[in-house]
Structure formats: C-alpha cells, structure tokens
mmCIF file of C-alpha atoms in Angstrom:
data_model
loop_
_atom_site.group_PDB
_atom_site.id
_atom_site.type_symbol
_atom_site.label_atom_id
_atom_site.label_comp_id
_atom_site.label_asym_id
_atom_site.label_seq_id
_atom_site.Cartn_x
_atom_site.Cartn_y
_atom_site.Cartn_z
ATOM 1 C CA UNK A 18 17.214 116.052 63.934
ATOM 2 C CA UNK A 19 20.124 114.984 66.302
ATOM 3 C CA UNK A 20 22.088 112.356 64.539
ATOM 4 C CA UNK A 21 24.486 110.443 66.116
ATOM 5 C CA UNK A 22 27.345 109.688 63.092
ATOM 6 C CA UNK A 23 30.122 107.065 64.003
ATOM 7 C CA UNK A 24 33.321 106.637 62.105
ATOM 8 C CA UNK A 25 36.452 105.772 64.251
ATOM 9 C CA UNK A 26 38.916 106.085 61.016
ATOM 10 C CA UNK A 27 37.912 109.415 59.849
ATOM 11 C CA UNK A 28 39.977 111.302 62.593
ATOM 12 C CA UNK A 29 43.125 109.453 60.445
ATOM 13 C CA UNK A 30 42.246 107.624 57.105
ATOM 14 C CA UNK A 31 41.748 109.494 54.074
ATOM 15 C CA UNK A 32 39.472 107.443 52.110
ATOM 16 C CA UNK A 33 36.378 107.838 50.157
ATOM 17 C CA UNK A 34 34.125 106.504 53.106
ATOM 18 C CA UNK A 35 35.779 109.025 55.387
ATOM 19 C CA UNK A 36 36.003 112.163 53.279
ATOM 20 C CA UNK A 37 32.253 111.298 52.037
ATOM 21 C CA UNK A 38 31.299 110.994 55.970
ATOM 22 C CA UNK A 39 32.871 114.227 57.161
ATOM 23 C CA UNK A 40 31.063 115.958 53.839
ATOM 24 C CA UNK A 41 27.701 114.327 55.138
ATOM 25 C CA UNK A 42 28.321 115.356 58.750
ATOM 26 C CA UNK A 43 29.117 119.341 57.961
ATOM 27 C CA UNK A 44 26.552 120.001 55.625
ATOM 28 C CA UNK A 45 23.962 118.625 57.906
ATOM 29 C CA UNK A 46 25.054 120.710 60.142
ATOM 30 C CA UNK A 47 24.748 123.445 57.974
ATOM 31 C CA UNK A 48 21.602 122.547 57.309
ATOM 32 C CA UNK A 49 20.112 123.141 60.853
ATOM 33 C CA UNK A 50 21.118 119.180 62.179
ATOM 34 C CA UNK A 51 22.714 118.821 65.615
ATOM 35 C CA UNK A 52 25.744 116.177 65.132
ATOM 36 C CA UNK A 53 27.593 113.912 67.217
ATOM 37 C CA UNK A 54 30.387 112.681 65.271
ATOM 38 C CA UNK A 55 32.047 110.206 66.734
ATOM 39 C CA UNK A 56 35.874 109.263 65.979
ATOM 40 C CA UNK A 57 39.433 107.355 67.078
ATOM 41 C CA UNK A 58 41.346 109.760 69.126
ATOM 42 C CA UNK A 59 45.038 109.899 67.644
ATOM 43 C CA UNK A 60 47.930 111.984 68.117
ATOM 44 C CA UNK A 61 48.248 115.263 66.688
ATOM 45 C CA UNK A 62 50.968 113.815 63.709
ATOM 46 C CA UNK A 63 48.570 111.432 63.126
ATOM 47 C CA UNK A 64 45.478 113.338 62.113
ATOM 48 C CA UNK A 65 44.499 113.826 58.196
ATOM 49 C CA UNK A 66 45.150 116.933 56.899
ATOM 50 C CA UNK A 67 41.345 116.389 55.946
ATOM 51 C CA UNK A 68 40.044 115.812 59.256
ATOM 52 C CA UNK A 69 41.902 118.772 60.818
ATOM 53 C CA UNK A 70 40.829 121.074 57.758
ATOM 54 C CA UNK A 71 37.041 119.531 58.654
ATOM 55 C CA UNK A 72 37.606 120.890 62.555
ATOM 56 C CA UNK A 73 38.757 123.512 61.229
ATOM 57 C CA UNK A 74 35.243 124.864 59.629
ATOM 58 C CA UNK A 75 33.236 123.327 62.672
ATOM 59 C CA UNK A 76 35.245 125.676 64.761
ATOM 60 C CA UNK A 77 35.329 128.621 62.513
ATOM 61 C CA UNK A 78 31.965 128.185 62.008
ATOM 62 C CA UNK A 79 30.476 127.435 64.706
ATOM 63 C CA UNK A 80 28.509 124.785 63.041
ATOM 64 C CA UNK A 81 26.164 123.010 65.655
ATOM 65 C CA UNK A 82 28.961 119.661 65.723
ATOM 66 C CA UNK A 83 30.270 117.828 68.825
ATOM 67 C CA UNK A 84 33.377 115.636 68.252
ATOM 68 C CA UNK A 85 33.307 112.834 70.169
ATOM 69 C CA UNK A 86 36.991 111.647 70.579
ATOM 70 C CA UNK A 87 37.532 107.662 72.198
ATOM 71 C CA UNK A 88 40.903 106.119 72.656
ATOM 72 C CA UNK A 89 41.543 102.771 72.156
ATOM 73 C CA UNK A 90 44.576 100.247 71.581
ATOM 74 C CA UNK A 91 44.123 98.607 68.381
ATOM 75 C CA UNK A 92 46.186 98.906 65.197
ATOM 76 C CA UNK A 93 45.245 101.493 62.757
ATOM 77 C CA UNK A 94 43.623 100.261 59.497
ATOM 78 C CA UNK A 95 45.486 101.085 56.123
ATOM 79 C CA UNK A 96 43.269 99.913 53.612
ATOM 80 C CA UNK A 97 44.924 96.678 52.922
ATOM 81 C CA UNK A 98 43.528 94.081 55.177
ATOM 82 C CA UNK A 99 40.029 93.942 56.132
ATOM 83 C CA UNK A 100 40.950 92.053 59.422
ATOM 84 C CA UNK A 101 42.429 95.172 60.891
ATOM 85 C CA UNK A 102 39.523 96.807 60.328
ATOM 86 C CA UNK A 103 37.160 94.899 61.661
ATOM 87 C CA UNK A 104 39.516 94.387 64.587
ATOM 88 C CA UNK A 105 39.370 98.153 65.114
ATOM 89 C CA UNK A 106 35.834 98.619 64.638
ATOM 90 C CA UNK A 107 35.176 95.635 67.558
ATOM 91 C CA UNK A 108 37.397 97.741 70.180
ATOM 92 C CA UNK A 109 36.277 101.454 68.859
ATOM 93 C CA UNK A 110 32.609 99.871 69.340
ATOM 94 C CA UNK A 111 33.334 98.354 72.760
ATOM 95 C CA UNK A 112 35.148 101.297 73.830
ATOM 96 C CA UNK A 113 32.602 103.679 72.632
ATOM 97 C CA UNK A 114 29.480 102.256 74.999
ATOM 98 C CA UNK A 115 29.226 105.276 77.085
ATOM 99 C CA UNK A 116 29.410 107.598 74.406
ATOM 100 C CA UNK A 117 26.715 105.783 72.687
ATOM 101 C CA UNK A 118 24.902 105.153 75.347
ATOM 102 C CA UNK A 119 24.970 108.972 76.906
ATOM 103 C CA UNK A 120 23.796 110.153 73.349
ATOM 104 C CA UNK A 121 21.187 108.105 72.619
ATOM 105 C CA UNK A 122 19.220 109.479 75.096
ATOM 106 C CA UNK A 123 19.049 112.945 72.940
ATOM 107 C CA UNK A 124 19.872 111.214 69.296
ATOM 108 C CA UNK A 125 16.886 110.734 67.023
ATOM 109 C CA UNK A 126 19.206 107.974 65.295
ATOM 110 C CA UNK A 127 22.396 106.679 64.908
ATOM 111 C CA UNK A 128 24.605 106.330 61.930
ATOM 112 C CA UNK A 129 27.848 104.138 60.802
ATOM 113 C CA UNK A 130 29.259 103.928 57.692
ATOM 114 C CA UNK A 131 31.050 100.260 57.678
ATOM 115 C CA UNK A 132 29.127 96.954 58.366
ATOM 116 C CA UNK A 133 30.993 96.424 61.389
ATOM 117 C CA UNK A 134 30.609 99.354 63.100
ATOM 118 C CA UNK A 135 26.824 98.714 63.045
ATOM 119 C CA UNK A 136 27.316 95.415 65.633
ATOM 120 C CA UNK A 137 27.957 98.061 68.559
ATOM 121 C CA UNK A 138 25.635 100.913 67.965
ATOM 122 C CA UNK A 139 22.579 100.838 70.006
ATOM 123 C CA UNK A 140 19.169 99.431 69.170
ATOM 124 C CA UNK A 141 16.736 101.990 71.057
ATOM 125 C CA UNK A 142 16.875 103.863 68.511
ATOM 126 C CA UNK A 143 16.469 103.829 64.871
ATOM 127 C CA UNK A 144 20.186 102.731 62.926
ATOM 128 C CA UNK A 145 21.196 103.532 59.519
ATOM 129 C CA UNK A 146 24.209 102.221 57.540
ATOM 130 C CA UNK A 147 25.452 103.430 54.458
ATOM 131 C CA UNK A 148 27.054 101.169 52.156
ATOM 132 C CA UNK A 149 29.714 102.620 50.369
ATOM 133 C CA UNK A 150 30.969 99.124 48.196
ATOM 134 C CA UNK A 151 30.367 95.609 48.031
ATOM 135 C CA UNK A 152 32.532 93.159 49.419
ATOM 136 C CA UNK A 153 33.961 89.962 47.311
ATOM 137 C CA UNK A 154 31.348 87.616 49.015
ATOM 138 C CA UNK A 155 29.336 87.691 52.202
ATOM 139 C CA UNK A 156 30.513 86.382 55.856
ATOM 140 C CA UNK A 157 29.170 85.698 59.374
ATOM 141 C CA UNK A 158 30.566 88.673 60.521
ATOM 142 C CA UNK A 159 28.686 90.596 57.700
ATOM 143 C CA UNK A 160 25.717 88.404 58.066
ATOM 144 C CA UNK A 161 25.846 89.742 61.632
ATOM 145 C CA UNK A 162 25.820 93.398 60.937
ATOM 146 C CA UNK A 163 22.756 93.440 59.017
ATOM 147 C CA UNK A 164 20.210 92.517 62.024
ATOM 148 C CA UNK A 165 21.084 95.524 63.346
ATOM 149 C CA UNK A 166 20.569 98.431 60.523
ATOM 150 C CA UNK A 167 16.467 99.733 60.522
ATOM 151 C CA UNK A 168 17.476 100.925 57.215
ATOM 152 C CA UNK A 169 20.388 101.034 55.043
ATOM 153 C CA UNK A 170 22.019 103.948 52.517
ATOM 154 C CA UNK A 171 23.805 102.415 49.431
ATOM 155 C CA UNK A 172 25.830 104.677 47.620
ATOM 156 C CA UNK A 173 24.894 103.378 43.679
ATOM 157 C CA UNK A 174 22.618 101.048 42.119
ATOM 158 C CA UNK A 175 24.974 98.288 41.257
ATOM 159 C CA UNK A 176 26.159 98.590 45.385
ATOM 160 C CA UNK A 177 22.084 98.515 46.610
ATOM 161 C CA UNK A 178 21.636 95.137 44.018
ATOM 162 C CA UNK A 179 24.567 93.017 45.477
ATOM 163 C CA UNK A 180 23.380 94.033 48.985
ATOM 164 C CA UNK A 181 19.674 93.577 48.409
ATOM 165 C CA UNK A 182 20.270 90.350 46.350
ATOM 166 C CA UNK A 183 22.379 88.808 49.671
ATOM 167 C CA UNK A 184 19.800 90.603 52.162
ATOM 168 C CA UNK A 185 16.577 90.931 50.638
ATOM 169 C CA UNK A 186 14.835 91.704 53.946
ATOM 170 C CA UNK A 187 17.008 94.495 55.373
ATOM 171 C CA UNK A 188 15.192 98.285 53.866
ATOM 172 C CA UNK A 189 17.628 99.524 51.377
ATOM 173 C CA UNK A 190 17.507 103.569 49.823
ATOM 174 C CA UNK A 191 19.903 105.443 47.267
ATOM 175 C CA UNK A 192 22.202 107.862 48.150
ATOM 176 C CA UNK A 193 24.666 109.233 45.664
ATOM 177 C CA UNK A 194 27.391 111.129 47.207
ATOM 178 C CA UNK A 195 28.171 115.165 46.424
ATOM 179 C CA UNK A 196 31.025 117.278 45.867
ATOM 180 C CA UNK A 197 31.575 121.021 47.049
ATOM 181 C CA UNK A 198 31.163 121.809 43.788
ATOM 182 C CA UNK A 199 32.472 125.478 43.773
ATOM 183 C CA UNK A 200 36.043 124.524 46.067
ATOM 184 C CA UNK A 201 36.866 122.617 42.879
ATOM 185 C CA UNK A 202 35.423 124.451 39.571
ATOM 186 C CA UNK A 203 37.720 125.697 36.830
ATOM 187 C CA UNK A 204 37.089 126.157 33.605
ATOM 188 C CA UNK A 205 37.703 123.818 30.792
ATOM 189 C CA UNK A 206 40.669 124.760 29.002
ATOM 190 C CA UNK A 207 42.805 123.017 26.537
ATOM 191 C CA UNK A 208 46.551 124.443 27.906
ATOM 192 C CA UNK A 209 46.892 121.647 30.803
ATOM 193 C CA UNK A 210 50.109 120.226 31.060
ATOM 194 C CA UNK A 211 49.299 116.949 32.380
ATOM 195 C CA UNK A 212 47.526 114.008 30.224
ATOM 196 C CA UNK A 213 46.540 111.832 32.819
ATOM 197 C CA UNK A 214 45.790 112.425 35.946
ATOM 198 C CA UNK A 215 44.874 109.304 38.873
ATOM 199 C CA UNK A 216 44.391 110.648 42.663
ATOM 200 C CA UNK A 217 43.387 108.016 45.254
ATOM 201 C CA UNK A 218 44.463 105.112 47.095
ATOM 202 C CA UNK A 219 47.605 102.832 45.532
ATOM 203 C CA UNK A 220 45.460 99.734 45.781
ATOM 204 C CA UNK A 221 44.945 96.792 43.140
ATOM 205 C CA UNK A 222 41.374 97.064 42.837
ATOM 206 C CA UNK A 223 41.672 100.934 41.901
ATOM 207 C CA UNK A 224 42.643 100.129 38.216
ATOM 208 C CA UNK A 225 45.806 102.045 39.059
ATOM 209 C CA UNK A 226 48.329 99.591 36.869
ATOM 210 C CA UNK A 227 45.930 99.489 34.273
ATOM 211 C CA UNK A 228 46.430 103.187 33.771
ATOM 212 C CA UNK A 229 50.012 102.527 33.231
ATOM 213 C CA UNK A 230 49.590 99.950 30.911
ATOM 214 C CA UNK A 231 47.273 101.819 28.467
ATOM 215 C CA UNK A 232 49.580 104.555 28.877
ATOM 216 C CA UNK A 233 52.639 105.084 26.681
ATOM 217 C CA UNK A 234 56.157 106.946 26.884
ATOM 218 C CA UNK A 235 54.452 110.522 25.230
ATOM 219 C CA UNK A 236 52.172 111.283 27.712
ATOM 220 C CA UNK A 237 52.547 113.230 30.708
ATOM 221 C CA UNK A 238 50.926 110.872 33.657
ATOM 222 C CA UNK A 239 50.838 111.953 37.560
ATOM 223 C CA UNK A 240 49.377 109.293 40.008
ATOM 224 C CA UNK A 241 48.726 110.825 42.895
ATOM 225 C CA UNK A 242 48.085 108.828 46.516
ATOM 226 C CA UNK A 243 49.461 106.513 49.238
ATOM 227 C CA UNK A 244 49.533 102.664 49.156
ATOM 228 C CA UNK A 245 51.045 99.471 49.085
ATOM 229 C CA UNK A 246 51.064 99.034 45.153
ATOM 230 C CA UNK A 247 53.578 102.038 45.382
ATOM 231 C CA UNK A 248 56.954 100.411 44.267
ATOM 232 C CA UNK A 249 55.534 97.803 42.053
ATOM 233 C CA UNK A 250 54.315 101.347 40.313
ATOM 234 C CA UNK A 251 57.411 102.709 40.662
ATOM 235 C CA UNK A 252 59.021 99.335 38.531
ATOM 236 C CA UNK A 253 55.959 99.651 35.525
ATOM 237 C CA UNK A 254 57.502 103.015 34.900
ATOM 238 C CA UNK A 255 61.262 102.228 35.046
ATOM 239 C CA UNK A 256 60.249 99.566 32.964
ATOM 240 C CA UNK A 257 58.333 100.937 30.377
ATOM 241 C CA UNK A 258 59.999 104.582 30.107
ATOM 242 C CA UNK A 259 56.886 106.285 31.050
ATOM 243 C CA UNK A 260 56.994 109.764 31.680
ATOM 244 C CA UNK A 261 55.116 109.796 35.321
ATOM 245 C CA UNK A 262 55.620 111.092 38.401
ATOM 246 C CA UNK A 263 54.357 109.398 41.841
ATOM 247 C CA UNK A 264 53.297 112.030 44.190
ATOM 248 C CA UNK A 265 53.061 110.835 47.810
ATOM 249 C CA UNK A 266 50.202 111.602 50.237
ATOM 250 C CA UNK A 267 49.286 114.641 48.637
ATOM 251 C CA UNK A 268 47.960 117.913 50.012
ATOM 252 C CA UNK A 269 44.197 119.192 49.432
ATOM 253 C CA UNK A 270 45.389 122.250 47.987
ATOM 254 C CA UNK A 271 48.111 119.996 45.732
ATOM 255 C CA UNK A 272 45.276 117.823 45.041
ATOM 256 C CA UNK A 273 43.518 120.789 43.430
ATOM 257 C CA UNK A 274 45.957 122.196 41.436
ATOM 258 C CA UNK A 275 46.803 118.760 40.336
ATOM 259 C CA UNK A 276 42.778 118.700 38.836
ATOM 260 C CA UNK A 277 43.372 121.943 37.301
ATOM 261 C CA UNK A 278 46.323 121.339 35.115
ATOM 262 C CA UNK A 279 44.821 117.942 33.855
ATOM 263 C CA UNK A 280 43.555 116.876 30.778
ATOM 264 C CA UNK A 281 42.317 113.519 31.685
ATOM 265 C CA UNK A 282 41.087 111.843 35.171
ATOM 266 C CA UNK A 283 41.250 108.257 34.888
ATOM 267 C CA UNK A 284 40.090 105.808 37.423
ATOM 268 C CA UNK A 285 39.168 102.920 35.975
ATOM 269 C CA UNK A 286 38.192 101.094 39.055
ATOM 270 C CA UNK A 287 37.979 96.941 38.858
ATOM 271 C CA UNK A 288 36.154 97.348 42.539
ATOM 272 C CA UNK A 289 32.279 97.257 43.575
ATOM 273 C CA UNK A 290 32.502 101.022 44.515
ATOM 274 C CA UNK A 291 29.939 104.205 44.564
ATOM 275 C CA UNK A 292 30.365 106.980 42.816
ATOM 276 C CA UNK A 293 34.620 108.264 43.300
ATOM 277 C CA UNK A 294 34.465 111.620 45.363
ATOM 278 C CA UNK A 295 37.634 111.975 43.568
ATOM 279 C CA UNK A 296 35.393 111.623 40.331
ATOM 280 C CA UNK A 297 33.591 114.281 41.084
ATOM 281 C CA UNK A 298 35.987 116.458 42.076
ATOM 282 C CA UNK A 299 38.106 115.889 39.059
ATOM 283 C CA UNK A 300 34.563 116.559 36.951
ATOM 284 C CA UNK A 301 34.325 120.211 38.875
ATOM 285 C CA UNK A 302 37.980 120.804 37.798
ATOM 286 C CA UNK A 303 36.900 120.570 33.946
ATOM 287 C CA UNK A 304 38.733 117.560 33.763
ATOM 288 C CA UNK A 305 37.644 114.590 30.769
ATOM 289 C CA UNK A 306 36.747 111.517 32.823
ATOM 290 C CA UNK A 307 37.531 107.761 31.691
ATOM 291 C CA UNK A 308 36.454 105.057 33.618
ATOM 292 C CA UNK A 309 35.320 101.765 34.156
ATOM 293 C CA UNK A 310 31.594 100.433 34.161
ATOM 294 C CA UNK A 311 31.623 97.407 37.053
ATOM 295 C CA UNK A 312 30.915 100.076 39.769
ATOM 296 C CA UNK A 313 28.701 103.091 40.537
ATOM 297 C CA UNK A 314 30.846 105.721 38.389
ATOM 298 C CA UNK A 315 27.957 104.748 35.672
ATOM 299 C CA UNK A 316 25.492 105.808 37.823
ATOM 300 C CA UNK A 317 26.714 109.777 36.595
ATOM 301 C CA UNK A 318 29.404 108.685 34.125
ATOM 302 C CA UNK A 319 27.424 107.946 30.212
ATOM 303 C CA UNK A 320 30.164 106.746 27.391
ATOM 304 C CA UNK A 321 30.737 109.331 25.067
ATOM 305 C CA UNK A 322 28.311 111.684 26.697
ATOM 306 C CA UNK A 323 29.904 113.371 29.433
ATOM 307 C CA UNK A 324 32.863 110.516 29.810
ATOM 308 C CA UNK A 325 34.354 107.521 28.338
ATOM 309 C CA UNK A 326 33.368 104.080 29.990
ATOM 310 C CA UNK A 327 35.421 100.511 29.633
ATOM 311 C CA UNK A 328 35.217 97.570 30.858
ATOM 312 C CA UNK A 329 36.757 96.685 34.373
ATOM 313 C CA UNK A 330 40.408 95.841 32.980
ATOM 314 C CA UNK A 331 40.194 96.127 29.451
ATOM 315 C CA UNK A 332 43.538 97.603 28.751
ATOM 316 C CA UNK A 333 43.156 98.099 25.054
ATOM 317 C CA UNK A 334 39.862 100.370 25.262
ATOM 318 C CA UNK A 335 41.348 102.299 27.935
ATOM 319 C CA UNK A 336 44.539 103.153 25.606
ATOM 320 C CA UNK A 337 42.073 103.627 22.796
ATOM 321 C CA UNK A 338 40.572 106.304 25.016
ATOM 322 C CA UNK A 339 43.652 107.683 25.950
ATOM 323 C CA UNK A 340 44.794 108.303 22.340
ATOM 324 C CA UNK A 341 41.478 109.460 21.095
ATOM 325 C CA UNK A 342 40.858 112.248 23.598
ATOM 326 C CA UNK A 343 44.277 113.938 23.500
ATOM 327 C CA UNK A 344 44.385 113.854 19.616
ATOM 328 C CA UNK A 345 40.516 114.719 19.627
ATOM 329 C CA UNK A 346 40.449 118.242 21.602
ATOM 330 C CA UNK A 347 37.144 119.509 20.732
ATOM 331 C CA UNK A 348 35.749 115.999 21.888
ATOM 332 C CA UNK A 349 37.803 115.802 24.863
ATOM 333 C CA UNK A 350 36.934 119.909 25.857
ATOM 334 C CA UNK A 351 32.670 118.803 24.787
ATOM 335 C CA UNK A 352 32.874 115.847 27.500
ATOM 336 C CA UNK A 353 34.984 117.547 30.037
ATOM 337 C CA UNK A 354 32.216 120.558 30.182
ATOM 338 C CA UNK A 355 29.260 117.986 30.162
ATOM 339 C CA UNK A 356 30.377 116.485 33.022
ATOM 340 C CA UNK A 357 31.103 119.533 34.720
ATOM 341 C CA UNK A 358 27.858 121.038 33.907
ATOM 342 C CA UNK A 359 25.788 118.095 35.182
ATOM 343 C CA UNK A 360 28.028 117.933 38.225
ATOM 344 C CA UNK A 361 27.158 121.760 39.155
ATOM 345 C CA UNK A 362 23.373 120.988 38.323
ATOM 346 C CA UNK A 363 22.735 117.651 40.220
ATOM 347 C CA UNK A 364 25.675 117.120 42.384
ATOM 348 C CA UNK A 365 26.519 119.865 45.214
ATOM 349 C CA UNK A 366 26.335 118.706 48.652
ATOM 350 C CA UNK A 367 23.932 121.675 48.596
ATOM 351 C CA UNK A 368 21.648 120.028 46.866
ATOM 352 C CA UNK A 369 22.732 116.293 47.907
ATOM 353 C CA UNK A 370 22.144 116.833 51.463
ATOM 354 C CA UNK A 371 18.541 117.796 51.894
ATOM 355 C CA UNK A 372 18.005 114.167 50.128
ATOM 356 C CA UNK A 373 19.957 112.729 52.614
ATOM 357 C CA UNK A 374 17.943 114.476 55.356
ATOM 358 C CA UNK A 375 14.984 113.097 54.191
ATOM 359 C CA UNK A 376 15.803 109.551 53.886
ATOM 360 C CA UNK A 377 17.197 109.680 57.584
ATOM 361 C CA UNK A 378 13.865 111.173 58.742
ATOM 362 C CA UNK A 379 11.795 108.254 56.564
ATOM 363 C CA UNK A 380 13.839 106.041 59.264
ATOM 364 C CA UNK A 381 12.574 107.748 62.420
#
C-alpha cells in the first residue's frame, strides 16, 4: 500500500500518540509499505530526541519513508490545553492542502491520529483515524471529525465502547499498540535498586500524585517525565520525606536503564487511555506492573496474573500493592516474568503490524 500518515506534533511532542505513530509508520515500512509521513517543521533544538532517533533509522535504513515537513505559525501544543491543539491541527491542516492534495493522487489512504486532524484530510480517498483515548464528553468540533473517517482504529476496548456508544454509525476496529520488544528486554532479577518506577507525562490524569501518596519514606521512587504537575510533585515529596527523585525530560537510553534497575512500574492512570507504550516497555524490562483498571491497560494487564490492577484513584489498594510486592519477591519476580513473557509472545510490533496492515487494507 501507499499510506499517507499525518501527525504535525510528532516532529516535537513526545507522547504516547506520537511515539505509537512513528512505531506504526517504520514498521510498515519495514514491512514492504510506501509512507508519507507527514509532520510540523521545527527548528533543529526543537525536535524530540525520538523523532530525530526515528529519522535516524529511515535514513540508515533506507526504509521506503518520505517526510513531509510543513511550516506553520501556530503555538506548539504541550499537553495541557486541548485548545492549542486543535488550534494547531486547524493551521497544520490548512497549511498542509498541497501536500495532501499532491499525495493523494498516489496514496491508497490517508491516516491521522487525533480527531481534528481528520477535518482537513481529503475525502477521495479512503480515511482512517485511530483513537488513542476518550475525551471527557463529546463536542461540535468532535462531532465534526467523525463525518470524515471511512473507518476508525481504537486503541482498547473500553476506548472503541465510549466512541461507538457516542457514534454508533462511524466503522470502528481494534488495534492494540506494540513495543520493540527486544530494544527493551532484560531479565527479571531481584537486585534493582529502585522500588518504583513512573515514566511519562507530569499530568493529573496520569495517576502520577497518587503514586506518591501510596508511597512512603522507605522506598526508593523515580518519576521520570516533563509537565506542568512538576513542582506541585516536587512539594508532595518535601512534604512527606519521600525518598524520590524527579528526572526531567529524560533520554531514551536513560529511559531504559531507568526500566532495568526497577522493581515496580506504576502508572495508575485515572484517564480513558489505550494500552501505555510506556507499559509495555516497562513489561519488556522485567519490570512488576501496577495499574489502574478505568482504561485499556486491562486489555493486557490481569490482577494478580501478570500485574496488579486498582481502581482509578484508590490510594489505599495501590499502597497495599506497593507493600505486598516488595516484601513478596517470589510474587513480585512470578508477575514481572508473566508479563514479560506474554509481551514477547503477543506484543512485538513484529507481530502487531501485519494486523494493522490488514485492517487498513479492509478500508480500501
């Protein structure tokens, strides 16, 4: 197929939408898929160390990807207001026309990955949007977006029944995201020096204070990420005496070695998300995973199976958990290589991919 694959913040924004949509775009590629990936051209500084790691491979490569780079003047989005998105996404889409409109004629289909991206993508061709969360209700502008898709892509079954419950009409598949499994594996070990382990986004909705309030002053804690939570973090810990350390906008290699030395990845997430990359990753590391069950991290994560599930904000059962797997080391160890072995088995891009494939060719 050629696919034409829009997301203006990847070039910048290191989020789970973005990382999952550069994933998508190279192993297509590697698959035998032509790409046109489209992007917000920024400065050099500006770039993710993600995105320029992703050009990186394309290059080295020689994968079978065009980036596509348009300017525009708009403010950049930061995860904290879903105004400035949506502001960029109306001038990236405007701006974009002749792109679009120069590709289409080759492109088989074209592909976004946020609701209001899909207003400006052509119609003369068949469009697919993924959905990667639900928002806290439904609006005009979102109401818009979906007379455009031919089919949509959510990314877990709780995402697919709050957009198929508000838009019963528009086709809706399953696609549960992957991991490159083997940049991540490690074996399970019980000498790691950290207890708990968060990496992602500083926002609310991430569950991120809720790991510091199950927490207490004798474990080791790392939360790793950018955000505007950051110095009401900072205050919990003065506060409470906790022994954790904020690490700012890590590295992908610091990310790693942060997984590896880890006993625990939490990420109890209060948010209508898919299933965390960061999940997954941390899973591959040999990492024990606790979460929350009001998002898609059920859709791999089973209590006492290969994790520990709570509810969205229950403090108490995530300190339970906390306690129970550092005093319990066989249990924590027994969970920590379940996960991992069902991640290696069912959750490579390797294997991910080829069902991607095939949904975007049911769509043609």
């Amino acid at each position: 197929m050629d696919l034409l694959i829009s997301n203006s913040r990847a070039s910048y924004y290191i989020g789970g939408t973005e990382v999952v949509s550069m994933h998508q775009v190279e192993h297509l590629a590697r698959f035998g898929h032509n790409i046109l990936y489209v992007v917000r051209q920024v400065p050099e500084e500006s770039k993710s160390e993600y995105f320029t790691d992703f050009e990186q491979r394309v290059r080295r490569d020689e994968l079978p990807i065009e980036i596509a780079r348009v300017a525009i003047d708009a403010p950049f989005g930061n995860g904290h207001s879903w105004d400035i998105w949506n502001e960029e996404a109306r001038c990236f889409g405007e701006a974009a026309q002749g792109v679009y409109t120069s590709a289409m004629r080759k492109a088989d289909a074209s592909i976004s990955h946020m609701s209001a991206d899909a207003l400006y993508l052509p119609d003369s061709k068949p469009q697919i949007l993924h959905l990667h969360g639900s928002p806290k209700q439904r609006d005009e502008l979102i109401d818009e977006s979906m007379e455009h898709p031919t089919r949509t892509v959510a990314h877990a079954e709780s995402i697919k029944q709050w957009w198929h419950n508000h838009y019963p009409d528009v086709p809706m598949d399953i696609f549960r995201n992957g991991v490159p499994f083997e940049t991540f594996e490690h074996p399970v070990e019980s000498d790691r020096p950290i207890d708990i382990l968060y990496v992602g986004r500083l926002l609310a909705h991430k569950g991120v204070h809720d790991i510091l309030a199950a927490a207490n002053a004798e474990q080791k804690i790392v939360i790793a990420g950018s955000g505007n939570e950051r110095d009401e973090l900072q205050r919990t810990i003065r506060e409470r005496s906790l022994d954790a350390e904020l690490v700012d906008a890590p590295s992908q290699a610091e990310i790693i070695d942060l997984y590896k030395q880890s006993k625990i990845f939490a990420c109890p997430s209060r948010g209508k998300e898919g299933v965390l990359t960061t999940m997954l990753e941390a899973g591959a590391a040999g990492c024990a995973v606790v979460t929350a069950s009001g998002s898609g991290m059920t859709d791999l994560a089973k209590h006492r199976q290969n994790s520990r599930v709570v509810e969205p904000g229950d403090v108490a059962a995530l300190s339970e958990n906390f306690l129970s797997l550092l005093d319990d080391e066989p249990a924590r160890l027994r969970i920590a290589k379940t996960m991992q072995d069902e991640i290696r088995e069912n959750w490579s891009w390797e294997k991910r991919i080829k069902r991607l494939a095939a949904l975007y060719e049911k769509a043609l």
